Amino acid sequence: MKRCCIFSGGELEEYNFIEIKDTDYIICADSGLKHAQRLKIAPDLVIGDFDSYSGDIPQDTECISCKPEKDDTDTLMAVKQAISRGFDEIMIYGGYGGRFDHTIANVQTLKYAMEHGVRAYLEESQNKTYMLSEGVHRLFSEKKYLSVFAYGGELKIKKLSGVKYELENTALNVDFPLGVSNEIESEEAVIEIEEGTALIICSD
């Protein structure tokens, strides 16, 4: 898989959970550049309206600048660039914290990526968030808790196994958090989604 790592401008209390590979393509969305600088990582692309970052852009780094009056968030712009450049896995760091509306926007960005055939993750030290559509999926997690939520409508789960609270032929709805705070009890859990979109959150 071709992996892109995006640094967004949200809060990151620590960096030791981040593992950057030599083959990763690095995009910084606006003030997400501050995270890359603290990690001494040279970005391949910097993008945004730069309303929250006023420092210098690294020399010889590709930069896409736009006006603040735009429809896309800086993170969504970065995700669109990653998709257009052929990456099929996207890690987003700095996508939580700070303004809650930005966090919600970044969760919606996960759905945009999924609809374009790309798996995207929001990750910080305590949480990892992603989305799944119809099909059979194996769930691996080093986190304590596994939560499964319906996103955008009813979620029909044919089976969820390998967890403390297993489900079979169950429909989750957006107005009741039945799938919160489950736990993986085997080497892997398996979820079979019959219909809908699952928002997966792994947390400590």
Tab-separated table of C-alpha atoms in Angstrom:
chain	number	residue	atom	x	y	z
A	1	MET	CA	0.000	0.000	0.000
A	2	LYS	CA	1.099	3.545	-0.719
A	3	ARG	CA	0.836	5.503	2.525
A	4	CYS	CA	0.510	9.227	3.059
A	5	CYS	CA	0.858	10.875	6.471
A	6	ILE	CA	-0.945	14.163	6.999
A	7	PHE	CA	-0.191	16.521	9.864
A	8	SER	CA	-3.239	18.611	10.685
A	9	GLY	CA	-3.319	21.617	13.000
A	10	GLY	CA	-5.069	20.083	16.016
A	11	GLU	CA	-3.473	19.329	19.334
A	12	LEU	CA	-0.937	16.549	19.878
A	13	GLU	CA	0.065	16.069	23.497
A	14	GLU	CA	2.818	13.612	22.580
A	15	TYR	CA	4.524	12.254	19.491
A	16	ASN	CA	6.009	8.916	20.543
A	17	PHE	CA	3.133	6.917	19.016
A	18	ILE	CA	3.852	8.271	15.520
A	19	GLU	CA	5.861	5.968	13.274
A	20	ILE	CA	6.988	7.514	10.010
A	21	LYS	CA	8.416	5.212	7.340
A	22	ASP	CA	11.005	6.210	4.773
A	23	THR	CA	8.476	5.492	2.034
A	24	ASP	CA	5.734	7.703	3.539
A	25	TYR	CA	4.656	10.837	1.682
A	26	ILE	CA	4.269	13.738	4.124
A	27	ILE	CA	1.660	16.484	3.753
A	28	CYS	CA	1.292	19.313	6.253
A	29	ALA	CA	-2.086	21.058	6.388
A	30	ASP	CA	-1.523	24.679	7.419
A	31	SER	CA	-0.345	24.796	11.062
A	32	GLY	CA	0.140	21.025	10.980
A	33	LEU	CA	3.591	22.062	9.791
A	34	LYS	CA	4.481	22.833	13.418
A	35	HIS	CA	4.137	19.129	14.287
A	36	ALA	CA	6.440	18.054	11.469
A	37	GLN	CA	8.970	20.674	12.532
A	38	ARG	CA	8.943	19.421	16.121
A	39	LEU	CA	9.546	15.912	14.820
A	40	LYS	CA	12.243	17.199	12.454
A	41	ILE	CA	10.367	15.735	9.481
A	42	ALA	CA	10.691	17.411	6.098
A	43	PRO	CA	7.282	17.567	4.386
A	44	ASP	CA	6.806	16.748	0.725
A	45	LEU	CA	3.861	19.142	0.447
A	46	VAL	CA	2.480	22.014	2.529
A	47	ILE	CA	-1.090	23.096	1.823
A	48	GLY	CA	-3.669	25.480	3.272
A	49	ASP	CA	-4.872	29.047	3.611
A	50	PHE	CA	-2.216	29.718	6.276
A	51	ASP	CA	-4.550	31.566	8.597
A	52	SER	CA	-3.132	29.654	11.577
A	53	TYR	CA	0.534	29.386	10.565
A	54	SER	CA	2.748	32.398	10.002
A	55	GLY	CA	6.227	30.889	10.035
A	56	ASP	CA	8.527	30.109	7.159
A	57	ILE	CA	7.754	27.354	4.660
A	58	PRO	CA	10.724	25.004	4.197
A	59	GLN	CA	12.728	25.938	1.147
A	60	ASP	CA	12.313	23.722	-1.923
A	61	THR	CA	9.081	22.260	-0.486
A	62	GLU	CA	6.008	22.138	-2.706
A	63	CYS	CA	3.406	24.588	-1.393
A	64	ILE	CA	-0.248	25.008	-2.365
A	65	SER	CA	-1.765	28.184	-0.959
A	66	CYS	CA	-5.423	29.208	-1.161
A	67	LYS	CA	-7.734	31.916	0.122
A	68	PRO	CA	-9.385	31.462	3.547
A	69	GLU	CA	-12.805	31.804	1.890
A	70	LYS	CA	-13.114	28.213	0.670
A	71	ASP	CA	-15.406	25.193	1.034
A	72	ASP	CA	-12.770	22.587	1.972
A	73	THR	CA	-10.957	22.498	5.282
A	74	ASP	CA	-7.168	22.431	5.087
A	75	THR	CA	-7.215	18.765	6.124
A	76	LEU	CA	-9.738	17.841	3.441
A	77	MET	CA	-7.593	19.654	0.874
A	78	ALA	CA	-4.630	17.562	2.014
A	79	VAL	CA	-6.673	14.353	1.790
A	80	LYS	CA	-7.821	15.241	-1.727
A	81	GLN	CA	-4.211	15.801	-2.743
A	82	ALA	CA	-3.206	12.431	-1.275
A	83	ILE	CA	-5.999	10.666	-3.151
A	84	SER	CA	-5.176	12.418	-6.429
A	85	ARG	CA	-1.536	11.364	-6.058
A	86	GLY	CA	-2.448	7.700	-5.781
A	87	PHE	CA	-2.150	6.954	-2.072
A	88	ASP	CA	-4.511	4.303	-0.732
A	89	GLU	CA	-3.814	4.652	2.993
A	90	ILE	CA	-3.828	7.956	4.857
A	91	MET	CA	-2.783	8.607	8.447
A	92	ILE	CA	-3.976	11.932	9.890
A	93	TYR	CA	-2.142	13.242	12.949
A	94	GLY	CA	-3.359	16.352	14.769
A	95	GLY	CA	-6.947	15.791	13.691
A	96	TYR	CA	-8.373	15.845	17.231
A	97	GLY	CA	-8.334	18.477	19.951
A	98	GLY	CA	-8.734	22.210	19.841
A	99	ARG	CA	-11.914	23.288	18.075
A	100	PHE	CA	-14.574	20.584	18.232
A	101	ASP	CA	-16.044	21.635	14.884
A	102	HIS	CA	-12.701	20.847	13.246
A	103	THR	CA	-12.708	17.402	14.872
A	104	ILE	CA	-16.178	16.714	13.451
A	105	ALA	CA	-15.036	17.972	10.044
A	106	ASN	CA	-12.085	15.586	10.171
A	107	VAL	CA	-14.377	12.663	11.019
A	108	GLN	CA	-16.463	13.568	7.965
A	109	THR	CA	-13.242	13.630	5.960
A	110	LEU	CA	-12.772	9.943	6.812
A	111	LYS	CA	-16.066	9.248	5.019
A	112	TYR	CA	-14.925	11.234	1.984
A	113	ALA	CA	-11.755	9.148	1.783
A	114	MET	CA	-13.675	5.875	2.180
A	115	GLU	CA	-16.063	6.814	-0.611
A	116	HIS	CA	-13.030	7.323	-2.849
A	117	GLY	CA	-11.616	3.880	-2.094
A	118	VAL	CA	-9.027	5.030	0.434
A	119	ARG	CA	-8.735	4.001	4.083
A	120	ALA	CA	-8.004	7.024	6.264
A	121	TYR	CA	-7.300	7.122	9.995
A	122	LEU	CA	-7.391	9.850	12.618
A	123	GLU	CA	-4.802	8.960	15.224
A	124	GLU	CA	-3.464	10.321	18.489
A	125	SER	CA	-1.901	8.627	21.499
A	126	GLN	CA	-5.249	7.702	23.088
A	127	ASN	CA	-7.566	7.277	20.085
A	128	LYS	CA	-7.664	5.868	16.572
A	129	THR	CA	-10.706	6.485	14.392
A	130	TYR	CA	-11.701	5.162	10.967
A	131	MET	CA	-14.722	4.033	8.948
A	132	LEU	CA	-15.800	0.755	7.378
A	133	SER	CA	-18.433	-0.044	4.761
A	134	GLU	CA	-20.174	-3.270	3.745
A	135	GLY	CA	-18.149	-6.469	3.896
A	136	VAL	CA	-16.112	-8.598	6.309
A	137	HIS	CA	-13.364	-6.764	8.171
A	138	ARG	CA	-10.743	-7.912	10.659
A	139	LEU	CA	-10.202	-5.528	13.549
A	140	PHE	CA	-6.821	-5.306	15.223
A	141	SER	CA	-6.171	-2.949	18.105
A	142	GLU	CA	-3.544	-2.338	20.740
A	143	LYS	CA	-6.085	-0.132	22.522
A	144	LYS	CA	-8.306	-1.252	25.405
A	145	TYR	CA	-11.694	-0.273	24.032
A	146	LEU	CA	-13.386	-0.803	20.677
A	147	SER	CA	-16.472	1.262	19.903
A	148	VAL	CA	-18.661	0.782	16.841
A	149	PHE	CA	-21.143	3.508	15.886
A	150	ALA	CA	-23.630	3.910	13.066
A	151	TYR	CA	-22.634	6.821	10.829
A	152	GLY	CA	-25.062	8.614	8.554
A	153	GLY	CA	-27.901	6.128	8.976
A	154	GLU	CA	-28.737	2.640	10.181
A	155	LEU	CA	-25.841	0.183	10.440
A	156	LYS	CA	-26.763	-3.482	9.955
A	157	ILE	CA	-24.212	-5.827	11.501
A	158	LYS	CA	-24.514	-9.476	10.534
A	159	LYS	CA	-21.872	-10.479	13.060
A	160	LEU	CA	-19.313	-8.979	15.432
A	161	SER	CA	-17.111	-11.631	17.042
A	162	GLY	CA	-13.918	-11.869	19.063
A	163	VAL	CA	-15.112	-9.146	21.434
A	164	LYS	CA	-16.504	-9.063	24.964
A	165	TYR	CA	-20.000	-8.169	23.770
A	166	GLU	CA	-20.649	-10.016	20.531
A	167	LEU	CA	-23.417	-9.024	18.139
A	168	GLU	CA	-25.388	-10.983	15.582
A	169	ASN	CA	-28.027	-9.662	13.186
A	170	THR	CA	-28.089	-6.339	14.997
A	171	ALA	CA	-29.020	-2.880	13.712
A	172	LEU	CA	-27.286	0.129	15.246
A	173	ASN	CA	-28.863	3.564	14.932
A	174	VAL	CA	-27.381	7.053	15.039
A	175	ASP	CA	-29.463	8.038	18.084
A	176	PHE	CA	-28.369	5.283	20.493
A	177	PRO	CA	-24.710	4.405	21.295
A	178	LEU	CA	-25.168	0.660	21.813
A	179	GLY	CA	-21.720	-0.140	20.394
A	180	VAL	CA	-19.660	2.002	22.771
A	181	SER	CA	-16.845	0.630	24.971
A	182	ASN	CA	-16.606	-2.941	23.715
A	183	GLU	CA	-13.327	-4.843	24.101
A	184	ILE	CA	-11.355	-7.142	21.798
A	185	GLU	CA	-10.774	-10.412	23.643
A	186	SER	CA	-8.882	-12.416	21.006
A	187	GLU	CA	-5.965	-11.762	18.661
A	188	GLU	CA	-8.417	-10.199	16.261
A	189	ALA	CA	-12.071	-9.324	16.091
A	190	VAL	CA	-14.210	-9.702	12.983
A	191	ILE	CA	-17.093	-7.496	11.936
A	192	GLU	CA	-19.402	-8.356	9.048
A	193	ILE	CA	-21.331	-5.302	7.881
A	194	GLU	CA	-24.443	-6.039	5.886
A	195	GLU	CA	-25.449	-2.447	5.212
A	196	GLY	CA	-24.396	1.055	6.223
A	197	THR	CA	-21.245	2.757	7.452
A	198	ALA	CA	-19.476	1.954	10.723
A	199	LEU	CA	-17.495	4.549	12.625
A	200	ILE	CA	-14.780	2.637	14.494
A	201	ILE	CA	-13.033	4.190	17.477
A	202	CYS	CA	-10.261	2.378	19.322
A	203	SER	CA	-9.281	4.064	22.574
A	204	ASP	CA	-7.456	3.638	25.884
